[in-house]
Coordinates of C-alpha atoms in Angstrom, one line a residue:
Chain A
M1 CA -27.9 40.6 27.5
D2 CA -30.2 43.6 28.0
L3 CA -28.9 45.4 31.0
S4 CA -31.3 48.3 30.8
V5 CA -34.3 46.3 31.8
S6 CA -32.9 44.9 35.0
V7 CA -31.5 48.3 36.1
V8 CA -34.9 49.8 35.7
A9 CA -36.5 46.8 37.5
R10 CA -34.1 47.2 40.5
E11 CA -34.7 51.0 40.8
T12 CA -38.5 50.8 40.7
S13 CA -38.9 47.7 42.8
Q14 CA -40.8 48.1 46.0
G15 CA -42.9 45.1 46.9
L16 CA -42.1 42.8 49.7
G17 CA -38.3 42.9 49.7
P18 CA -35.7 41.5 47.4
V19 CA -37.1 38.1 47.0
F20 CA -40.8 38.8 46.7
G21 CA -42.0 41.5 44.3
L22 CA -45.0 43.8 44.1
N23 CA -47.6 41.2 43.5
G24 CA -46.4 38.9 46.2
L25 CA -44.9 36.4 43.8
P26 CA -41.2 35.6 43.8
R27 CA -39.2 37.9 41.7
P28 CA -37.6 36.3 38.7
M29 CA -33.9 35.9 39.4
P30 CA -31.8 38.1 37.2
P31 CA -29.7 36.2 34.7
K32 CA -26.3 35.4 36.1
T33 CA -24.4 37.3 33.5
I34 CA -26.1 40.5 34.3
K35 CA -25.0 40.7 37.9
K36 CA -22.1 43.0 38.1
P37 CA -19.6 41.1 40.3
K38 CA -16.1 42.5 40.8
K39 CA -14.7 39.8 38.4
A40 CA -16.9 39.1 35.4
V41 CA -17.2 35.4 34.5
L42 CA -17.7 35.0 30.8
F43 CA -18.9 31.5 30.1
F44 CA -18.1 29.8 26.9
E45 CA -20.5 27.8 24.7
V46 CA -19.1 24.7 23.0
E47 CA -20.7 23.0 20.1
I48 CA -19.4 19.7 19.0
L49 CA -19.9 18.7 15.4
D50 CA -19.1 15.4 13.6
A51 CA -15.9 16.0 11.6
K52 CA -17.1 14.0 8.6
T53 CA -20.8 14.8 8.4
R54 CA -20.7 18.2 10.2
E55 CA -23.8 17.0 12.1
K56 CA -24.4 18.8 15.4
L57 CA -23.7 16.2 18.0
C58 CA -23.7 18.2 21.2
F59 CA -24.2 21.7 22.5
L60 CA -22.6 22.6 25.9
D61 CA -23.4 25.9 27.4
K62 CA -22.1 27.5 30.5
V63 CA -18.6 26.0 30.1
E64 CA -16.0 27.5 32.3
P65 CA -13.3 29.3 30.4
Q66 CA -10.7 27.4 32.4
A67 CA -12.2 24.1 31.4
T68 CA -9.8 21.6 29.9
I69 CA -10.4 19.5 26.8
A70 CA -10.5 16.5 29.1
E71 CA -13.4 18.0 31.0
I72 CA -15.2 18.8 27.8
K73 CA -14.7 15.2 26.7
N74 CA -16.3 14.1 30.0
L75 CA -19.3 16.3 29.4
F76 CA -19.6 15.0 25.8
T77 CA -19.6 11.4 27.1
K78 CA -22.7 12.2 29.2
T79 CA -24.8 12.8 26.1
H80 CA -23.1 10.1 24.1
P81 CA -22.1 7.4 26.5
Q82 CA -20.8 5.0 23.8
W83 CA -18.0 7.5 23.1
Y84 CA -15.9 7.4 26.2
P85 CA -13.2 10.1 26.5
A86 CA -10.4 7.8 25.3
R87 CA -12.2 7.3 22.0
Q88 CA -12.8 11.0 21.4
S89 CA -10.6 13.1 19.1
L90 CA -11.7 16.7 19.4
R91 CA -10.1 19.3 17.0
L92 CA -10.6 22.9 15.9
D93 CA -10.4 21.9 12.3
P94 CA -12.1 18.8 10.9
K95 CA -8.8 17.8 9.2
G96 CA -6.5 19.3 11.8
K97 CA -4.6 17.8 14.7
S98 CA -6.3 16.5 17.8
L99 CA -6.5 18.8 20.8
K100 CA -4.7 17.6 23.9
D101 CA -6.5 16.8 27.1
E102 CA -4.6 19.4 28.9
D103 CA -5.4 22.2 26.6
I104 CA -7.5 25.0 28.2
L105 CA -10.6 26.3 26.4
Q106 CA -9.9 30.0 26.7
K107 CA -6.4 29.6 25.5
L108 CA -7.6 28.2 22.2
P109 CA -8.1 30.4 19.2
V110 CA -11.9 30.4 19.5
G111 CA -14.6 32.9 20.2
T112 CA -16.9 32.6 23.1
T113 CA -18.8 30.0 21.1
A114 CA -16.3 27.3 20.3
T115 CA -16.9 24.8 17.5
L116 CA -15.1 21.5 18.0
Y117 CA -15.0 18.7 15.5
F118 CA -15.3 15.2 16.8
R119 CA -13.7 12.0 15.3
D120 CA -14.3 8.6 16.8
L121 CA -11.0 6.9 17.3
G122 CA -12.6 3.5 17.5
A123 CA -12.6 1.1 20.4
Q124 CA -9.6 1.7 22.6
I125 CA -7.5 -0.6 24.7
S126 CA -5.1 0.5 27.4
W127 CA -1.3 0.4 26.6
V128 CA -0.7 -1.6 29.8
T129 CA -3.1 -4.3 28.6
V130 CA -1.5 -4.5 25.2
F131 CA 2.0 -4.6 26.5
L132 CA 1.2 -7.3 29.1
T133 CA -0.5 -9.5 26.5
E134 CA 2.1 -9.1 23.7
Y135 CA 5.0 -9.9 26.1
A136 CA 3.4 -12.7 28.1
G137 CA 2.8 -14.6 24.8
P138 CA 6.5 -15.0 23.8
L139 CA 7.5 -15.9 27.3
F140 CA 5.0 -18.7 27.4
I141 CA 5.4 -19.8 23.7
Y142 CA 9.1 -20.1 23.8
L143 CA 8.8 -22.4 26.8
L144 CA 6.5 -24.7 24.9
F145 CA 9.2 -25.2 22.3
Y146 CA 12.0 -25.4 25.0
F147 CA 10.2 -28.3 26.8
R148 CA 9.4 -29.9 23.4
V149 CA 5.7 -30.2 24.1
P150 CA 4.1 -32.8 21.9
F151 CA 3.1 -32.2 18.2
I152 CA 5.9 -29.7 17.6
Y153 CA 8.8 -32.0 16.8
G154 CA 8.6 -35.7 16.1
H155 CA 7.0 -37.9 18.8
K156 CA 10.3 -39.4 19.8
Y157 CA 11.5 -36.0 21.0
D158 CA 8.5 -35.2 23.2
F159 CA 9.6 -33.6 26.5
T160 CA 13.2 -34.4 25.8
S161 CA 15.9 -31.9 26.6
S162 CA 18.7 -30.4 24.4
R163 CA 22.2 -31.6 25.0
H164 CA 23.6 -28.2 24.1
T165 CA 24.4 -25.7 26.9
V166 CA 23.7 -22.8 24.6
V167 CA 20.1 -23.9 24.1
H168 CA 19.5 -23.7 27.9
L169 CA 21.3 -20.4 28.1
A170 CA 19.1 -19.0 25.2
C171 CA 16.0 -20.0 27.1
I172 CA 17.1 -18.2 30.2
C173 CA 18.0 -15.1 28.2
H174 CA 14.8 -15.0 26.2
S175 CA 12.7 -15.6 29.3
F176 CA 14.6 -13.0 31.3
H177 CA 14.1 -10.5 28.5
Y178 CA 10.3 -10.9 28.5
I179 CA 10.0 -11.1 32.3
K180 CA 12.0 -7.8 32.4
R181 CA 9.6 -6.3 29.9
L182 CA 6.5 -7.4 31.9
L183 CA 7.9 -6.0 35.1
E184 CA 8.9 -2.7 33.4
T185 CA 5.3 -2.4 32.1
L186 CA 3.9 -2.9 35.5
F187 CA 6.3 -0.9 37.6
V188 CA 8.6 1.4 35.5
H189 CA 7.0 2.9 32.4
R190 CA 5.0 6.1 32.6
F191 CA 2.8 6.3 29.5
S192 CA 1.9 9.5 27.8
H193 CA -1.2 8.0 26.2
G194 CA -3.6 5.8 28.2
T195 CA -4.9 3.9 25.2
M196 CA -4.4 2.8 21.7
P197 CA -6.8 1.5 19.0
L198 CA -8.1 -2.0 19.7
R199 CA -6.9 -3.5 16.4
N200 CA -3.3 -2.8 17.5
I201 CA -3.4 -5.7 20.0
F202 CA -4.0 -8.2 17.2
K203 CA -1.3 -6.7 15.0
N204 CA 1.2 -6.5 17.8
C205 CA 0.5 -10.0 19.2
T206 CA 0.7 -11.6 15.8
Y207 CA 4.2 -10.0 15.4
Y208 CA 5.6 -10.9 18.8
W209 CA 4.0 -14.3 19.2
G210 CA 4.7 -15.3 15.6
F211 CA 8.4 -14.4 15.7
A212 CA 8.8 -16.0 19.2
A213 CA 7.4 -19.2 17.9
W214 CA 9.5 -19.1 14.7
M215 CA 12.7 -18.5 16.6
A216 CA 11.9 -20.9 19.4
Y217 CA 11.2 -23.7 16.8
Y218 CA 14.7 -23.6 15.5
I219 CA 16.7 -23.0 18.7
N220 CA 15.0 -25.8 20.5
H221 CA 14.9 -28.2 17.5
P222 CA 16.5 -31.6 17.9
L223 CA 18.6 -30.9 14.9
Y224 CA 19.9 -27.5 16.2
T225 CA 23.5 -26.8 15.3
P226 CA 25.4 -24.9 18.0
P227 CA 27.5 -21.8 17.0
T228 CA 30.5 -22.3 14.8
Y229 CA 33.0 -20.8 17.2
G230 CA 31.7 -22.6 20.2
A231 CA 31.9 -21.4 23.8
Q232 CA 33.9 -18.3 22.8
Q233 CA 31.1 -17.1 20.6
V234 CA 28.5 -17.8 23.2
K235 CA 30.4 -16.0 25.9
L236 CA 30.9 -12.9 23.8
A237 CA 27.3 -12.9 22.7
L238 CA 26.1 -13.3 26.3
A239 CA 28.2 -10.4 27.4
I240 CA 26.7 -8.2 24.7
F241 CA 23.2 -9.4 25.7
V242 CA 23.7 -8.7 29.4
I243 CA 25.3 -5.3 28.9
C244 CA 22.5 -4.3 26.6
Q245 CA 19.8 -5.5 28.9
L246 CA 21.3 -3.5 31.7
G247 CA 21.7 -0.5 29.4
N248 CA 18.1 -0.8 28.3
F249 CA 16.9 -1.0 31.9
S250 CA 19.0 2.0 32.9
I251 CA 17.5 4.1 30.2
H252 CA 14.0 3.1 31.2
M253 CA 14.7 4.1 34.8
A254 CA 16.2 7.4 33.6
L255 CA 13.2 8.2 31.5
R256 CA 10.9 7.4 34.3
D257 CA 12.7 9.7 36.6
L258 CA 12.3 12.5 34.1
R259 CA 8.5 12.4 34.5
P260 CA 6.7 12.7 37.9
A261 CA 4.0 10.1 38.6
G262 CA 0.7 10.9 37.0
S263 CA 2.1 13.7 34.8
K264 CA 2.6 13.9 31.1
T265 CA 5.6 16.3 31.2
R266 CA 8.3 16.1 28.6
K267 CA 11.9 17.0 29.2
I268 CA 15.2 16.5 27.4
P269 CA 16.8 13.3 28.8
Y270 CA 20.4 13.7 29.9
P271 CA 23.1 11.3 31.1
T272 CA 23.1 10.5 34.8
K273 CA 25.7 9.0 37.1
N274 CA 24.9 5.6 35.7
P275 CA 27.4 4.9 32.9
F276 CA 24.8 3.1 30.8
T277 CA 23.0 6.4 30.4
W278 CA 26.0 8.2 29.0
L279 CA 24.8 6.9 25.6
F280 CA 22.3 9.9 25.8
L281 CA 25.3 12.0 24.8
L282 CA 25.2 10.4 21.4
V283 CA 21.6 9.2 20.7
S284 CA 18.1 10.4 21.5
C285 CA 16.7 6.9 22.1
P286 CA 19.4 4.8 23.7
N287 CA 16.8 2.4 24.9
Y288 CA 16.2 1.3 21.3
T289 CA 19.9 1.2 20.7
Y290 CA 20.4 -1.2 23.6
E291 CA 17.4 -3.2 22.5
V292 CA 18.8 -3.8 19.1
G293 CA 22.1 -4.7 20.7
S294 CA 20.4 -7.3 22.9
W295 CA 18.9 -9.0 20.0
I296 CA 22.1 -8.9 18.0
G297 CA 23.7 -10.6 21.0
F298 CA 21.0 -13.2 21.1
A299 CA 21.4 -13.8 17.3
I300 CA 25.2 -14.3 17.7
M301 CA 24.6 -16.6 20.7
T302 CA 22.1 -18.8 18.9
Q303 CA 23.5 -18.4 15.4
C304 CA 20.0 -18.6 14.1
V305 CA 18.8 -16.8 10.9
P306 CA 15.2 -16.2 12.2
V307 CA 16.6 -14.4 15.2
A308 CA 18.7 -12.2 12.9
L309 CA 15.6 -11.5 10.8
F310 CA 13.6 -10.6 14.0
S311 CA 16.5 -8.3 15.0
L312 CA 16.4 -6.7 11.6
V313 CA 12.7 -6.1 11.6
G314 CA 12.8 -4.8 15.1
F315 CA 15.7 -2.5 14.2
T316 CA 13.7 -1.1 11.2
Q317 CA 10.7 -0.4 13.4
M318 CA 12.7 1.1 16.2
T319 CA 14.6 3.3 13.8
I320 CA 11.3 4.7 12.5
W321 CA 10.2 5.4 16.1
A322 CA 13.5 6.9 17.1
K323 CA 13.5 9.2 14.1
G324 CA 10.0 10.4 15.0
K325 CA 11.0 10.9 18.6
H326 CA 14.2 12.7 17.6
R327 CA 12.1 15.0 15.4
S328 CA 9.7 15.8 18.1
Y329 CA 12.5 16.6 20.5
L330 CA 14.0 19.0 18.0
K331 CA 10.7 20.7 17.4
E332 CA 9.9 21.0 21.1
F333 CA 13.2 22.0 22.5
R334 CA 15.3 24.8 21.0
D335 CA 18.4 23.9 23.0
Y336 CA 18.4 20.2 22.0
P337 CA 21.9 18.8 21.9
P338 CA 23.1 18.9 18.2
L339 CA 25.5 15.9 18.5
R340 CA 22.7 13.4 19.1
M341 CA 21.5 11.1 16.4
P342 CA 18.2 9.2 16.7
I343 CA 19.4 5.6 17.3
I344 CA 22.9 4.8 16.1
P345 CA 25.7 7.2 17.2
F346 CA 26.9 9.4 14.4
L347 CA 25.1 7.3 11.8
L348 CA 21.4 7.0 12.0
Chain B
M1 CA -3.1 -11.4 -8.3
A2 CA -0.2 -9.9 -10.1
A3 CA -2.5 -9.2 -13.1
A4 CA -5.1 -7.7 -10.9
A5 CA -2.8 -5.7 -8.8
A6 CA -1.3 -4.0 -11.8
T7 CA -4.7 -3.2 -13.2
A8 CA -6.0 -2.1 -9.9
A9 CA -2.9 -0.2 -10.2
T10 CA -1.8 2.6 -7.9
K11 CA -1.7 6.0 -9.4
G12 CA 1.5 4.8 -11.0
N13 CA 3.7 6.7 -13.4
G14 CA 2.4 10.2 -13.0
G15 CA -0.3 12.2 -14.7
G16 CA -3.5 13.5 -13.3
G17 CA -6.9 12.2 -14.2
A18 CA -8.9 9.7 -12.2
R19 CA -6.9 6.9 -10.8
A20 CA -8.0 3.5 -9.8
G21 CA -5.5 3.5 -7.0
A22 CA -5.7 0.8 -4.4
G23 CA -3.4 3.2 -2.8
E24 CA -5.5 6.3 -3.5
A25 CA -6.4 8.5 -0.7
S26 CA -10.0 9.7 -0.6
G27 CA -11.0 13.1 -2.0
S28 CA -8.9 15.7 -0.2
R29 CA -5.4 14.6 -1.2
K30 CA -3.6 17.4 -3.1
K31 CA -2.4 16.2 -6.5
K32 CA 1.2 17.2 -6.6
S33 CA 2.2 17.1 -10.3
P34 CA 5.9 16.2 -11.0
G35 CA 8.2 18.9 -12.4
P36 CA 8.8 19.3 -16.1
L37 CA 11.9 17.1 -16.1
A38 CA 10.2 14.4 -14.2
T39 CA 7.2 14.6 -16.5
A40 CA 9.4 14.3 -19.6
Y41 CA 11.2 11.3 -18.1
L42 CA 7.9 9.6 -17.1
V43 CA 6.4 10.2 -20.6
I44 CA 9.4 8.5 -22.1
Y45 CA 9.2 5.7 -19.5
N46 CA 5.6 5.0 -20.2
V47 CA 6.0 5.2 -24.0
V48 CA 8.9 2.7 -23.8
M49 CA 6.8 0.4 -21.7
T50 CA 3.8 0.7 -24.0
A51 CA 6.1 -0.1 -26.9
G52 CA 7.7 -3.0 -25.1
W53 CA 4.4 -4.7 -24.3
L54 CA 3.3 -4.1 -27.9
V55 CA 6.4 -5.9 -29.0
I56 CA 5.3 -8.8 -26.8
A57 CA 1.8 -8.7 -28.2
V58 CA 3.1 -8.7 -31.8
G59 CA 5.5 -11.5 -30.9
L60 CA 2.7 -13.6 -29.6
V61 CA 0.6 -13.1 -32.7
R62 CA 3.5 -13.8 -35.1
A63 CA 4.5 -16.9 -33.3
Y64 CA 0.9 -18.2 -33.3
L65 CA 0.7 -17.6 -37.0
A66 CA 4.0 -19.2 -37.7
K67 CA 3.4 -22.3 -35.5
G68 CA -0.2 -22.7 -36.3
S69 CA -1.0 -23.5 -32.6
Y70 CA -1.2 -21.5 -29.4
H71 CA 0.9 -24.0 -27.4
S72 CA 4.4 -23.1 -26.1
L73 CA 4.3 -19.5 -27.3
Y74 CA 6.2 -18.5 -24.2
Y75 CA 9.5 -19.2 -25.8
S76 CA 9.0 -16.7 -28.5
I77 CA 8.4 -13.8 -26.2
E78 CA 10.5 -14.9 -23.2
K79 CA 13.2 -12.3 -23.5
P80 CA 11.1 -9.1 -24.0
L81 CA 8.6 -10.4 -21.3
K82 CA 11.4 -10.7 -18.8
F83 CA 13.0 -7.4 -19.8
F84 CA 9.9 -5.3 -19.7
Q85 CA 8.2 -6.9 -16.7
T86 CA 11.4 -6.6 -14.7
G87 CA 11.9 -3.0 -15.9
A88 CA 8.6 -2.2 -14.0
L89 CA 10.7 -2.3 -10.8
L90 CA 11.6 1.3 -11.7
E91 CA 8.0 2.1 -10.8
I92 CA 8.8 1.4 -7.2
L93 CA 11.7 3.9 -7.5
H94 CA 9.3 6.5 -9.0
C95 CA 7.0 6.3 -6.0
A96 CA 9.9 6.4 -3.6
I97 CA 11.4 9.6 -5.0
G98 CA 7.9 11.1 -5.2
I99 CA 7.5 11.8 -8.9
V100 CA 4.6 9.4 -8.9
P101 CA 1.9 9.9 -6.2
S102 CA 1.4 6.3 -5.3
S103 CA 2.1 4.3 -2.2
V104 CA 5.6 2.6 -2.3
V105 CA 4.3 -0.3 -0.4
L106 CA 1.4 -1.0 -2.8
T107 CA 3.5 -0.6 -5.9
S108 CA 6.2 -2.8 -4.5
F109 CA 3.7 -5.5 -3.8
Q110 CA 2.2 -5.5 -7.2
V111 CA 5.5 -5.3 -9.1
M112 CA 7.2 -7.9 -6.9
S113 CA 4.3 -10.3 -7.4
R114 CA 4.7 -10.1 -11.2
V115 CA 8.5 -10.4 -11.0
F116 CA 8.0 -13.4 -8.7
L117 CA 5.9 -15.2 -11.2
I118 CA 8.2 -14.5 -14.1
W119 CA 11.5 -15.4 -12.4
A120 CA 10.8 -17.6 -9.4
V121 CA 8.1 -19.7 -11.0
T122 CA 8.2 -19.6 -14.8
H123 CA 11.9 -19.1 -15.3
S124 CA 13.0 -21.3 -12.5
V125 CA 10.7 -24.3 -13.1
K126 CA 11.5 -25.0 -16.8
E127 CA 8.9 -27.7 -17.0
V128 CA 6.0 -25.3 -16.7
Q129 CA 7.1 -23.1 -19.6
S130 CA 5.2 -25.2 -22.1
E131 CA 2.0 -25.0 -20.1
D132 CA -1.0 -23.3 -21.5
S133 CA -1.6 -21.5 -18.3
V134 CA 1.5 -19.4 -19.0
L135 CA -0.1 -18.1 -22.2
L136 CA -3.3 -17.2 -20.2
F137 CA -1.5 -14.8 -17.8
V138 CA 0.9 -13.5 -20.5
I139 CA -2.0 -12.4 -22.7
A140 CA -3.9 -10.9 -19.7
W141 CA -0.8 -9.0 -18.6
T142 CA 0.0 -7.9 -22.2
I143 CA -3.4 -6.3 -22.9
T144 CA -3.5 -4.8 -19.4
E145 CA -0.1 -3.3 -19.6
I146 CA -0.5 -1.8 -23.1
I147 CA -3.7 0.0 -21.9
R148 CA -2.2 0.9 -18.6
Y149 CA 1.0 2.5 -19.9
S150 CA -0.8 4.3 -22.7
F151 CA -3.3 5.6 -20.1
Y152 CA -0.4 7.0 -18.1
T153 CA 1.2 8.5 -21.2
F154 CA -1.9 10.3 -22.2
S155 CA -2.6 11.5 -18.7
L156 CA 0.8 13.0 -18.4
L157 CA 0.2 14.8 -21.6
N158 CA -3.2 15.9 -20.4
H159 CA -4.9 14.4 -23.3
L160 CA -6.6 11.2 -22.3
P161 CA -9.0 9.8 -24.9
Y162 CA -12.1 8.4 -23.3
L163 CA -11.6 5.1 -25.0
I164 CA -8.4 4.5 -23.1
K165 CA -10.0 5.4 -19.8
W166 CA -12.9 3.2 -20.6
A167 CA -10.7 0.3 -21.6
R168 CA -8.6 0.6 -18.5
Y169 CA -11.6 0.6 -16.2
T170 CA -13.6 -2.0 -18.1
L171 CA -11.4 -4.7 -19.6
F172 CA -10.1 -5.7 -16.2
I173 CA -13.4 -7.3 -15.6
V174 CA -12.3 -10.1 -17.8
L175 CA -8.6 -9.8 -17.8
Y176 CA -8.2 -9.9 -14.1
P177 CA -9.8 -13.3 -13.5
M178 CA -8.1 -14.5 -16.6
G179 CA -4.7 -13.5 -15.3
V180 CA -5.3 -14.8 -11.9
S181 CA -6.3 -18.2 -13.3
G182 CA -3.2 -18.3 -15.4
E183 CA -1.0 -17.5 -12.5
L184 CA -2.6 -20.0 -10.1
L185 CA -2.6 -22.8 -12.7
T186 CA 1.1 -22.1 -13.4
I187 CA 2.1 -22.2 -9.8
Y188 CA 0.1 -25.4 -9.3
A189 CA 1.8 -27.0 -12.3
A190 CA 5.2 -26.1 -10.8
L191 CA 4.5 -27.8 -7.5
P192 CA 5.5 -31.4 -8.2
F193 CA 8.8 -30.3 -9.8
V194 CA 9.6 -28.1 -6.9
R195 CA 8.9 -31.0 -4.5
Q196 CA 11.0 -33.4 -6.6
S197 CA 14.0 -31.1 -7.0
G198 CA 13.9 -29.3 -3.6
L199 CA 14.2 -26.1 -5.5
Y200 CA 15.1 -23.1 -3.3
S201 CA 14.6 -25.2 -0.2
I202 CA 16.9 -25.7 2.7
S203 CA 16.5 -28.2 5.4
L204 CA 17.9 -28.9 8.9
P205 CA 20.5 -29.5 10.1
N206 CA 22.6 -26.6 8.9
K207 CA 24.8 -24.1 10.7
Y208 CA 22.3 -21.2 10.3
N209 CA 19.6 -23.1 12.0
F210 CA 17.1 -22.2 9.3
S211 CA 14.8 -24.1 7.0
F212 CA 12.7 -23.1 4.1
D213 CA 10.3 -25.2 2.1
Y214 CA 9.6 -23.6 -1.2
Y215 CA 6.8 -26.1 -1.9
A216 CA 5.0 -25.0 1.2
F217 CA 5.8 -21.4 0.4
L218 CA 4.2 -21.7 -3.1
I219 CA 1.1 -23.2 -1.5
L220 CA 0.9 -20.3 0.9
I221 CA 1.1 -17.9 -2.0
M222 CA -1.7 -19.6 -3.7
I223 CA -3.9 -19.5 -0.6
S224 CA -3.1 -15.8 -0.3
Y225 CA -4.9 -15.1 -3.5
I226 CA -8.2 -16.0 -1.8
P227 CA -8.4 -12.9 0.5
I228 CA -6.4 -10.6 -1.8
F229 CA -8.1 -11.1 -5.2
P230 CA -11.7 -10.2 -4.2
Q231 CA -10.5 -7.1 -2.4
L232 CA -8.6 -5.8 -5.4
Y233 CA -11.3 -6.8 -7.8
F234 CA -14.1 -5.1 -6.0
H235 CA -12.0 -2.1 -5.4
M236 CA -11.6 -1.8 -9.2
I237 CA -15.3 -2.2 -9.7
H238 CA -15.9 0.5 -7.2
Q239 CA -13.3 2.8 -8.9
R240 CA -14.9 2.0 -12.3
R241 CA -18.3 3.3 -11.1
K242 CA -16.7 6.4 -9.7
V243 CA -14.5 7.2 -12.7
L244 CA -16.8 6.3 -15.5
S245 CA -19.9 8.0 -14.2
H246 CA -17.9 11.1 -13.4
A247 CA -16.5 11.0 -17.0
E248 CA -20.0 10.6 -18.4
E249 CA -21.1 13.8 -16.6
H250 CA -18.2 15.6 -18.1
K251 CA -19.0 14.4 -21.5
K252 CA -22.5 15.8 -21.2
F253 CA -21.0 19.3 -20.9
E254 CA -18.7 19.1 -23.8

């Protein structure tokens, strides 16, 4: 800005006081940046370009240097309301990683005119919505098969009840598991991300609902065969299931307590007084370990191949997640305990 | 589908050059070429496969000339067909260990679908082996594979004749539908025999509380061709436009 002009103007001004000048008309206000306050406020300019076409989408001037990416996203939504903040991915490099909502503008490696690249993440849906939908399905679907609702099995079996105790037990366990998940979603979990892409809900629901129907079909089938080793097998399996459910819940509570409400902080999880959390000594993601254990228990209890397959697929997916989580822990924390494995103690 | 998938092939078996990869990333992917040992191995692999499918091609021609008819030629090339098509499983390994820049998932899908047709349908249901539909897909596969493996061989050696590139990206237009027809007709022909013999099926009650109906499974497979075939086919058409117009421009500057 041209400082010399305004200095001259101030020195020669007579007129009718500070507000009205020589000709009686209001003085033009000097530009904000020329005022010499004790602390100079240097505003940033932010231009947002489309990451693919490099088209200029938005220009924001007078952005506070302390502004966060979240605030910039809100400003961007004003000019492009169809792109609500959850859908926006802003990055410094068109092919680079997304900036976090908490990142502060002046801490980024940009000049006073920052260029950000925008990618549309597509329609988003909240994690809570996805979880509730994908868990409510299996709960309901399993019961359809348990009560032998018409058109599933032959008509002579409609609304009949199995004569095997294990079938009733399995229904209780399966229902308990999904009720637990629903309650945890509502009251326990603290999510780092608010949303995920919309198409995930179709993918996830197909997986959960599909497998639930497949398992439930066989367990509640009139020709179901109870486990080979009878009550012994069922009791052992039930014990495994209950222990792992308690373990899984304990880990969820421990993880929740690591993070204050409304925050997105990340800390290394450690064992607490609860013995179920002592598994943290050996694995990064004991919640997944216990989850696999629960399903193995359920598979032994029902002696049903589809349940075993579901456990296997789930185990594969959770191992991928656990390895990813383990890697981020290692990257983020220098003092991460070296004995820990991602999901299976000492092995995987 | 198996025919198409292999033609629509992933980058498969190394080498640079344009690739009609259903698994191909757009533009900016760095093309990491395999080391010299891996390249040598891949050249040998692709040469052997080219030779193998040539053996099958020659076998078909000789059998036709000897018999005087094109019926039941399957029996004369049964062994090399099984050997070389099953050998393609190695391509999954190549992707997994990274010497070939293709998607493991996609390569697995296409190789497994071929292997499925050879073993789980044609080999397992003996009654279909004399069907003409078998010849239809065997011919489609044979021509496709000879071109595909020689394409990879030349690409690895950085000397790809335009004719091979043209063939790979043009002949599929006929060979793909031909192969798909042969496959579908063969599966369809197998159905009554599967139903009758209960092949690969297990019913309740049993102690594993599991059932599987191979007949229903085969029908599901046939239905899956409906969404998959057009996607792969049009992807190849799109790739053809990209690759051949690009090559044309290059030729202008030679």
